Coordinates of C-alpha atoms and ligand atoms in Angstrom, one line a residue:
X1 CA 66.1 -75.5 1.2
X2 CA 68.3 -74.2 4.0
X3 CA 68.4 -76.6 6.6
X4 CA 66.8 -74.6 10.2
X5 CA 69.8 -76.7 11.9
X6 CA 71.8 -74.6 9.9
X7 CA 70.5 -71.3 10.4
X8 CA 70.4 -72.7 14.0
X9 CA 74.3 -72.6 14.1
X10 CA 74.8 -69.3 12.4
X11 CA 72.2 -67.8 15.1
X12 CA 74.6 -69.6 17.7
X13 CA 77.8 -67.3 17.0
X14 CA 75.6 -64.0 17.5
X15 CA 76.6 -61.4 20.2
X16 CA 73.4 -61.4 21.9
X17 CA 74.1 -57.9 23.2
X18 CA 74.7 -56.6 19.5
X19 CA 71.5 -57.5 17.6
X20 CA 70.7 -55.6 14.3
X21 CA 67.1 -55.8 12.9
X22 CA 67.7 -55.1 9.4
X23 CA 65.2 -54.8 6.3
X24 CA 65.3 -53.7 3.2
X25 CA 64.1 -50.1 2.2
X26 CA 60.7 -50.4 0.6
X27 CA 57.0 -51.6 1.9
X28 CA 57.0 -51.4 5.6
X29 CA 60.4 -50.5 6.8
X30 CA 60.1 -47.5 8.2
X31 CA 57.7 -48.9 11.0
X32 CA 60.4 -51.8 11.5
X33 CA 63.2 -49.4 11.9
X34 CA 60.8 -47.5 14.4
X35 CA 59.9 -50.5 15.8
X36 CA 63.5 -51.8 16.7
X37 CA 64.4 -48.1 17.6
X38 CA 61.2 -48.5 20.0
X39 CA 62.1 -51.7 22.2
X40 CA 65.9 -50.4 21.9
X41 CA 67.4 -52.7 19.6
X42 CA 70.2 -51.9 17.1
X43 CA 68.7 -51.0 13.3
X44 CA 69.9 -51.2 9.8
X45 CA 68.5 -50.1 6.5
X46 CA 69.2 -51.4 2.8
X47 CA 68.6 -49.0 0.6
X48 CA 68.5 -49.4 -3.4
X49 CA 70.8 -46.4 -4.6
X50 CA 68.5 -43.0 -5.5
X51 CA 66.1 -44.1 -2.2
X52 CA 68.5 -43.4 1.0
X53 CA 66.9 -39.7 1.1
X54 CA 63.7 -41.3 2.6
X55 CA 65.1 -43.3 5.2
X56 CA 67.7 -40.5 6.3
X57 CA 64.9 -37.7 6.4
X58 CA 63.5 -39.8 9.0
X59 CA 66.8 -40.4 11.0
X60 CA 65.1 -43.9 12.5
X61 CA 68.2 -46.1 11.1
X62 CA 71.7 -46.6 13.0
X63 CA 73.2 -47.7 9.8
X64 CA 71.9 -47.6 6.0
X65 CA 73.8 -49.9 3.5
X66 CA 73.3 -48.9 0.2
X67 CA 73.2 -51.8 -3.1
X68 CA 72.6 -51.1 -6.5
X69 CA 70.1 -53.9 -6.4
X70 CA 68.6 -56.0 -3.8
X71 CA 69.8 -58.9 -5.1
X72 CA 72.9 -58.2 -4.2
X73 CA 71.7 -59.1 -0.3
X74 CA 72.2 -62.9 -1.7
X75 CA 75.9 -62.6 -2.4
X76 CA 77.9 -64.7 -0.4
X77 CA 79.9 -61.4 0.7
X78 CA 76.9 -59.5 1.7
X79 CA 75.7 -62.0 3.5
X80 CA 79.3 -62.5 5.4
X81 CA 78.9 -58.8 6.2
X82 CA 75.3 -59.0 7.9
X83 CA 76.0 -62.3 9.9
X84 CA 79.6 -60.5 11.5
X85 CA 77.0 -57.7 12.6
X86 CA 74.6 -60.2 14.3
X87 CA 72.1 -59.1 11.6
X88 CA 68.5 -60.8 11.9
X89 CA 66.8 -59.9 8.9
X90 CA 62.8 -59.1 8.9
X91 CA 60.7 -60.3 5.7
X92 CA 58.6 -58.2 4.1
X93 CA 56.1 -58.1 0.9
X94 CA 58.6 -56.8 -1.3
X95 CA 61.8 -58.1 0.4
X96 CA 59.9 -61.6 -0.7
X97 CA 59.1 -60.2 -4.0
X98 CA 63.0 -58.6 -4.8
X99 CA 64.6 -61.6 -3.4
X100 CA 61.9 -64.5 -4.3
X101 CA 60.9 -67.3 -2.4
X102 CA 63.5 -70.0 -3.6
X103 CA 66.2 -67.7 -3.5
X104 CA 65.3 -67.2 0.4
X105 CA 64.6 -70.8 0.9
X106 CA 67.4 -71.7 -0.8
X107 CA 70.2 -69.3 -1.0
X108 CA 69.8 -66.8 2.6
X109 CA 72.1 -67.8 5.2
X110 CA 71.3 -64.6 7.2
X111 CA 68.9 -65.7 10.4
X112 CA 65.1 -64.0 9.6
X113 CA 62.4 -63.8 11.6
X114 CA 59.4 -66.4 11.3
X115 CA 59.4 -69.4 9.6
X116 CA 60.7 -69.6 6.1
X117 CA 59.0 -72.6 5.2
X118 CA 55.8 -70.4 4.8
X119 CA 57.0 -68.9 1.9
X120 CA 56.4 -72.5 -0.2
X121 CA 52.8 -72.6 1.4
X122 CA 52.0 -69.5 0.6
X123 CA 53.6 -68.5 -2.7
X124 CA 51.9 -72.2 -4.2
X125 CA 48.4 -71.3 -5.0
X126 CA 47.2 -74.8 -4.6
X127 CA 49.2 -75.2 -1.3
X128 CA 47.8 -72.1 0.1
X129 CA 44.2 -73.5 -0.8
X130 CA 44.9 -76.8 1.1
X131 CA 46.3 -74.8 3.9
X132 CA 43.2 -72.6 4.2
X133 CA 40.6 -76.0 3.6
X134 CA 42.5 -77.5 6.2
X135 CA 41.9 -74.8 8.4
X136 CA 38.1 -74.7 7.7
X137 CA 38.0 -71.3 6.3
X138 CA 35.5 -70.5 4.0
X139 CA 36.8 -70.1 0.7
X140 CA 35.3 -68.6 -3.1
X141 CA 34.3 -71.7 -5.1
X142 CA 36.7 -72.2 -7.9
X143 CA 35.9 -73.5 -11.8
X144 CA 38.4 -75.5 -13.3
X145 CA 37.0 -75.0 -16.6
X146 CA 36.3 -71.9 -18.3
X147 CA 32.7 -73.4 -19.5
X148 CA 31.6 -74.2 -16.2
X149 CA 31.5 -70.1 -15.3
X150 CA 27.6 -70.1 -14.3
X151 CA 28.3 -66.4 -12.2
X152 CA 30.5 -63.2 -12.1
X153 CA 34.0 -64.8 -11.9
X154 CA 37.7 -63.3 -11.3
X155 CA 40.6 -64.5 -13.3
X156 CA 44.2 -64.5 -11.5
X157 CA 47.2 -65.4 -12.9
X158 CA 50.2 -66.4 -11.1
X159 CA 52.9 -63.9 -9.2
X160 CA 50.2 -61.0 -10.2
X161 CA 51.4 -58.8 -8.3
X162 CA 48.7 -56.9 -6.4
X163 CA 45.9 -57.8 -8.8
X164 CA 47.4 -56.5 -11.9
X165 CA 45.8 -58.5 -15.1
X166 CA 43.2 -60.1 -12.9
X167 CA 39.5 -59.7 -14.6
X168 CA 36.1 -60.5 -14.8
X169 CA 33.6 -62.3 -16.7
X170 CA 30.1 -63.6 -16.1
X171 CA 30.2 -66.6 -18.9
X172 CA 32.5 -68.7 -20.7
X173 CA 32.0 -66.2 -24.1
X174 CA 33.1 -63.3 -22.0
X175 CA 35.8 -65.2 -20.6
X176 CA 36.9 -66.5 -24.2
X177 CA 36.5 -62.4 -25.4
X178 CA 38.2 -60.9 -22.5
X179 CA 41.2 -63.5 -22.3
X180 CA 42.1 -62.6 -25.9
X181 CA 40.9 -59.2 -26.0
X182 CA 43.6 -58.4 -23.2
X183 CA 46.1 -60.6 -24.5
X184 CA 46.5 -62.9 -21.3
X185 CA 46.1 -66.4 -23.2
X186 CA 50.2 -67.1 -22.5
X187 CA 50.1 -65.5 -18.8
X188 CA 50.5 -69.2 -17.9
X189 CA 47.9 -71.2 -15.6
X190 CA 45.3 -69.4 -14.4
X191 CA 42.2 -69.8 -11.8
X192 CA 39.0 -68.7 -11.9
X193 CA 37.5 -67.6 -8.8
X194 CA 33.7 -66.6 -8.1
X195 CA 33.6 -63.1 -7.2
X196 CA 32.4 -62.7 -3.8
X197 CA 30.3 -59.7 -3.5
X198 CA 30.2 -58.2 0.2
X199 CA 32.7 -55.8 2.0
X200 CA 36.6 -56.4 2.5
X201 CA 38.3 -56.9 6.1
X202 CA 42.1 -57.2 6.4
X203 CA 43.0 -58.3 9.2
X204 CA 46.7 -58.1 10.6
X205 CA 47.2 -60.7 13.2
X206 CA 50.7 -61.7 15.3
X207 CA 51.7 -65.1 16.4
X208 CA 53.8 -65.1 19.3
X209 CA 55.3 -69.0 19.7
X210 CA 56.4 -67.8 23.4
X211 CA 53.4 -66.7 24.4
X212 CA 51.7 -68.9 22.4
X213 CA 49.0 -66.7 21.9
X214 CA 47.1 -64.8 18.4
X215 CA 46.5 -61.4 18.3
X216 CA 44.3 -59.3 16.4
X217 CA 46.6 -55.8 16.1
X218 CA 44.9 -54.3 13.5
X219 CA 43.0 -54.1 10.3
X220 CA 42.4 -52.0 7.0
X221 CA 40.5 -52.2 3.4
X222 CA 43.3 -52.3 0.3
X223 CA 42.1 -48.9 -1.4
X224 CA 42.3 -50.3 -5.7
X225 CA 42.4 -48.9 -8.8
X226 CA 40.8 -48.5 -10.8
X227 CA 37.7 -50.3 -9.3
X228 CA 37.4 -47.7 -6.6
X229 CA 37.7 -45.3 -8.8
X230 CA 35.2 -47.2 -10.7
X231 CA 32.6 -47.0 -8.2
X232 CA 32.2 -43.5 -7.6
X233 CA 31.2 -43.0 -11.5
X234 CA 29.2 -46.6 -12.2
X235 CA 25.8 -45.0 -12.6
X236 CA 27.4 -42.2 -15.2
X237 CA 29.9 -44.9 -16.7
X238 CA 27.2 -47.6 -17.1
X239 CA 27.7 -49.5 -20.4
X240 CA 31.0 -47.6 -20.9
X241 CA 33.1 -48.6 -17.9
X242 CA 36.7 -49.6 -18.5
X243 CA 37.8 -52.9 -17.7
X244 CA 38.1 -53.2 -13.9
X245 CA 41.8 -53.5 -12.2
X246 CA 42.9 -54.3 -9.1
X247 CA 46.4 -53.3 -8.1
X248 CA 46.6 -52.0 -5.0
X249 CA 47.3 -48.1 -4.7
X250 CA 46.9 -47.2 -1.0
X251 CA 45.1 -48.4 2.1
X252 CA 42.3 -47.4 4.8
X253 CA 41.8 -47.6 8.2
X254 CA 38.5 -50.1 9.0
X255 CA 37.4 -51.8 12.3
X256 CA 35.0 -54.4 12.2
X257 CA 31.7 -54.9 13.6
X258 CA 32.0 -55.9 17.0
X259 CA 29.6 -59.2 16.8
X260 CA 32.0 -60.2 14.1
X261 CA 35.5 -60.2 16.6
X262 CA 34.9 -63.6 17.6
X263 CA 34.5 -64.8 13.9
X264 CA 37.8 -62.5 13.2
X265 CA 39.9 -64.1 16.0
X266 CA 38.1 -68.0 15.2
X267 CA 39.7 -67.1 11.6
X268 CA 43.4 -66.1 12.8
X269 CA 43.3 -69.1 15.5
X270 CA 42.9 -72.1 13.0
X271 CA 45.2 -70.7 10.0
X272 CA 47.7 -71.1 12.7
X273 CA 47.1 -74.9 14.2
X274 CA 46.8 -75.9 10.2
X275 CA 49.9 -73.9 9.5
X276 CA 51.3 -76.0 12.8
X277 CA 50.1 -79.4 11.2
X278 CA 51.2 -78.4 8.2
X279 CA 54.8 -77.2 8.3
X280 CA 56.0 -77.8 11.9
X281 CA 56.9 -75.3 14.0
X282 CA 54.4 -73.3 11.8
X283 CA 53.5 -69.8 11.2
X284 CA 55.3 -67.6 13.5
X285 CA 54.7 -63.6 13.9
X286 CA 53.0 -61.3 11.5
X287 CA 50.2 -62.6 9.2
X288 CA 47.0 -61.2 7.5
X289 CA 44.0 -62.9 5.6
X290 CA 42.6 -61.0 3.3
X291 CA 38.8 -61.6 3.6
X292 CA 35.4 -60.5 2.1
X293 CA 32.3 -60.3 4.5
X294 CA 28.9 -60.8 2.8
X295 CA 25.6 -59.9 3.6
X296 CA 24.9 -63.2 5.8
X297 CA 28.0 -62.4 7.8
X298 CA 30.3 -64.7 6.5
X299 CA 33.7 -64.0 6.0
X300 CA 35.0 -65.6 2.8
X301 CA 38.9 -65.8 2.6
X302 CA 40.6 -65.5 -0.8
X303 CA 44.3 -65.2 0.4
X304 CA 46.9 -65.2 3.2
X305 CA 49.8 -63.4 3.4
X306 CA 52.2 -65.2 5.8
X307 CA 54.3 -61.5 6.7
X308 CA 53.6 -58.2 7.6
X309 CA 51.6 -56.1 5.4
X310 CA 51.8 -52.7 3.8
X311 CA 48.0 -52.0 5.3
X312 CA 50.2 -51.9 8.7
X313 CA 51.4 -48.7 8.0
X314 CA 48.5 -47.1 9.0
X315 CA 49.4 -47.9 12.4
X316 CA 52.3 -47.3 13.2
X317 CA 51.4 -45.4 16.3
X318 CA 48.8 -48.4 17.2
X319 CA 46.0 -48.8 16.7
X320 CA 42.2 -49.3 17.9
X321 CA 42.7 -53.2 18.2
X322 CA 46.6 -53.1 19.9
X323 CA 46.1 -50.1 22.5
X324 CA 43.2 -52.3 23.9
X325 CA 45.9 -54.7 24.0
X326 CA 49.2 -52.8 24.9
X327 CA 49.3 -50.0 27.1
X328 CA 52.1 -47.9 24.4
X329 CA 51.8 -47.6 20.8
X330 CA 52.1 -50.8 19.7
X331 CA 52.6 -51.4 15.6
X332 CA 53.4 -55.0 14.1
X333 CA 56.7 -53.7 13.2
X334 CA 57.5 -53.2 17.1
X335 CA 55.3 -56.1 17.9
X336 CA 58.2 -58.0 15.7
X337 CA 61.1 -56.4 17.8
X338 CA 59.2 -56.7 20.9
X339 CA 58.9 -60.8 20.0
X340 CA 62.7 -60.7 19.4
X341 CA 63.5 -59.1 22.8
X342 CA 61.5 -61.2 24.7
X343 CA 63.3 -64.4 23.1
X344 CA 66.7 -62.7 23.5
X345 CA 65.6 -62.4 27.3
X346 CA 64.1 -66.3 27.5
X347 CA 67.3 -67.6 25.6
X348 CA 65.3 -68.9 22.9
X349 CA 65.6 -67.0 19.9
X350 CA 66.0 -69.9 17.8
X351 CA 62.0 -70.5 18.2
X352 CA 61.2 -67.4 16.9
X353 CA 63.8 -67.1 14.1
X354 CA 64.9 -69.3 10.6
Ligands
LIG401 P1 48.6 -59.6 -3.1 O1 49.6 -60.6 -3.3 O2 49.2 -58.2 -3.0 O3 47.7 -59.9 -1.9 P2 47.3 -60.5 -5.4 O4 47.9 -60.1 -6.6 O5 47.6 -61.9 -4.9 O6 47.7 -59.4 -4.3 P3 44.6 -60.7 -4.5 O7 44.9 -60.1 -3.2 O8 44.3 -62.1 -4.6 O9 45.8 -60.3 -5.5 O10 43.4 -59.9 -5.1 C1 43.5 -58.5 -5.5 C2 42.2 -57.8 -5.1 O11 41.1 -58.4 -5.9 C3 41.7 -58.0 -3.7 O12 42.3 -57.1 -2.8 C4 40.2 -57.9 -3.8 O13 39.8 -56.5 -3.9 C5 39.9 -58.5 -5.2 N1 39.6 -59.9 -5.0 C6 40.4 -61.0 -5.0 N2 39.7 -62.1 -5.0 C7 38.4 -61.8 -5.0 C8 37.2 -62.6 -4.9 N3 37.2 -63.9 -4.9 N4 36.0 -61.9 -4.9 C9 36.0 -60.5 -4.9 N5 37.1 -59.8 -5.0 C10 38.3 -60.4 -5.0

């Protein structure tokens, strides 16, 4: 792991006046470019060759770097390149995913926003769990054997990405049928998770260190196939429904039930003193939890994801949560450029960057 002193250093030979957000071009860039554009810092895109097209059509980057792979942002010459531009580098869902966690813990030199000691906490199923216990969130009960199922269960495997090969079974047999039937008995470790049945909240939140203050910016329900699809047929596909999937294909615009704010913000408030206890300084700028709210009005959490989040994108003009909060159009991607300015202007942009 990359010493912070380290990144520290690197940070200390930046031309403050020359600041690049970079990212790479996939997941939520475009609202980080816009973002940057927005509170008038310098931009850069990374492009994968064959996907520059989208990023020009839009004209929101001052420069666009094209690799042949993403990897290539590890090699020690890249990386040379972005550090002489005073590049700070934003994290993403699938900048994590192309680059992977140890590679960033261990192997990025280039200064990136928030805390990258997140990425063990969260990428660690069992971590995550302790984090979220710690916190006092309420979480799905969890089997550790297959014959203890005694109600409708999900199966997740590690690194799934977005859902894909989770499934369901009400009973051990099922689980036994289904594990083989799909083939999954060497996907490695897996947990079983009760299946929470109620209504999904996403909620994107930002952690400003300097202000030292949560917000709630926005919100939105992950649209899946092919359960969604799923639903609108159940009655005519009764016993002959396909086996249910969950990767994610798009996302919707949802606000919550205003009783339920105080829950909402309760929720965002402790996953960041844990994270704090946890792994000093803590979490640090865009997070979501990814939630279910039942029928008693409980919100059961099943995940966190410690970055911003495609479900973002909806907003990238605001939205209903951040215009009652900001008086211009105010998306986490600007939120994140906005945070870096007002560091720059406070000299302390180490708090807010490793
Ligand atoms: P990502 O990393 O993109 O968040 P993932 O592969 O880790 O995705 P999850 O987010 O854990 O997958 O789950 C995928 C989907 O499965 C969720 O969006 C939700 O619809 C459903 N889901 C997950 N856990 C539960 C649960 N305990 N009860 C009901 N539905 C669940």
């Amino acid at each position: 792991m990359i010493h912070r002193r380290e990144i520290h250093h690197i940070l200390e030979g930046y031309a403050r006046e020359r600041i690049t957000i970079a990212t790479i071009g996939s997941h939520t860039a475009l609202q980080i470019l816009k973002g940057a554009r927005d509170e008038g810092l310098k931009n850069m895109v990374i492009c994968k060759r064959g996907t520059e097209e989208v990023y020009r059509q839009f004209g929101l980057a001052d420069e666009l770097i094209t690799v042949e792979n993403f990897k290539q942002v590890l090699e020690k010459e890249f990386q040379e390149g972005l550090i002489e531009r005073n590049v700070i580098l934003i994290p993403h869902g699938s900048f994590v995913e192309y680059l992977s966690p140890s590679s960033i813990e261990d192997e990025l030199m280039v200064p990136m926003f928030g805390n990258r000691m997140v990425l063990d906490w969260e990428s660690n199923r069992e971590k995550e769990r302790e984090w979220m216990e710690l916190a006092d969130l309420k979480l799905p009960k969890e089997f550790k054997h297959p014959e203890d199922i005694d109600r409708l269960v999900m199966v997740k495997f590690p690194g799934a990405k977005g859902g894909k090969d989770y499934f369901l079974a009400w009973s051990p047999d099922e689980f036994e049928r289904k594990i083989e039937k799909l083939k999954l008995r060497d996907r490695g470790e897996f947990t079983i998770q009760e299946y929470v049945i109620g209504t999904r909240f996403y909620p994107h939140y930002f952690y400003s260190p300097l202000k030292q203050r949560v917000e709630l910016l926005s919100m939105d329900i992950r649209y899946e196939s092919n359960i969604d699809g799923i639903s609108r047929l159940s009655y005519i596909l009764q016993e002959r429904h396909p086996e249910p999937s969950f990767v994610v294909t798009g996302n919707l615009p949802v606000v919550v039930r205003e009783s339920l704010l105080p829950q909402v913000m309760e929720m965002g408030r402790s996953i960041v003193n844990a994270s704090q206890e946890l792994f000093s300084p803590g979490l640090i700028g865009p997070f979501c939890i990814e939630t279910i709210c039942t029928e008693d009005m409980e919100f059961i959490t099943f995940e966190i994801s410690a970055r911003i989040v495609a479900g973002t994108n909806l907003y990238i003009n605001g939205s209903p949560y951040s215009q009652l909060l900001y008086q211009e159009p105010m998306s986490t991607g600007r939120r994140i450029a906005r945070e870096i300015k007002n560091a720059l202007d406070e000299n302390s942009l180490d708090s807010v960057l490793y």
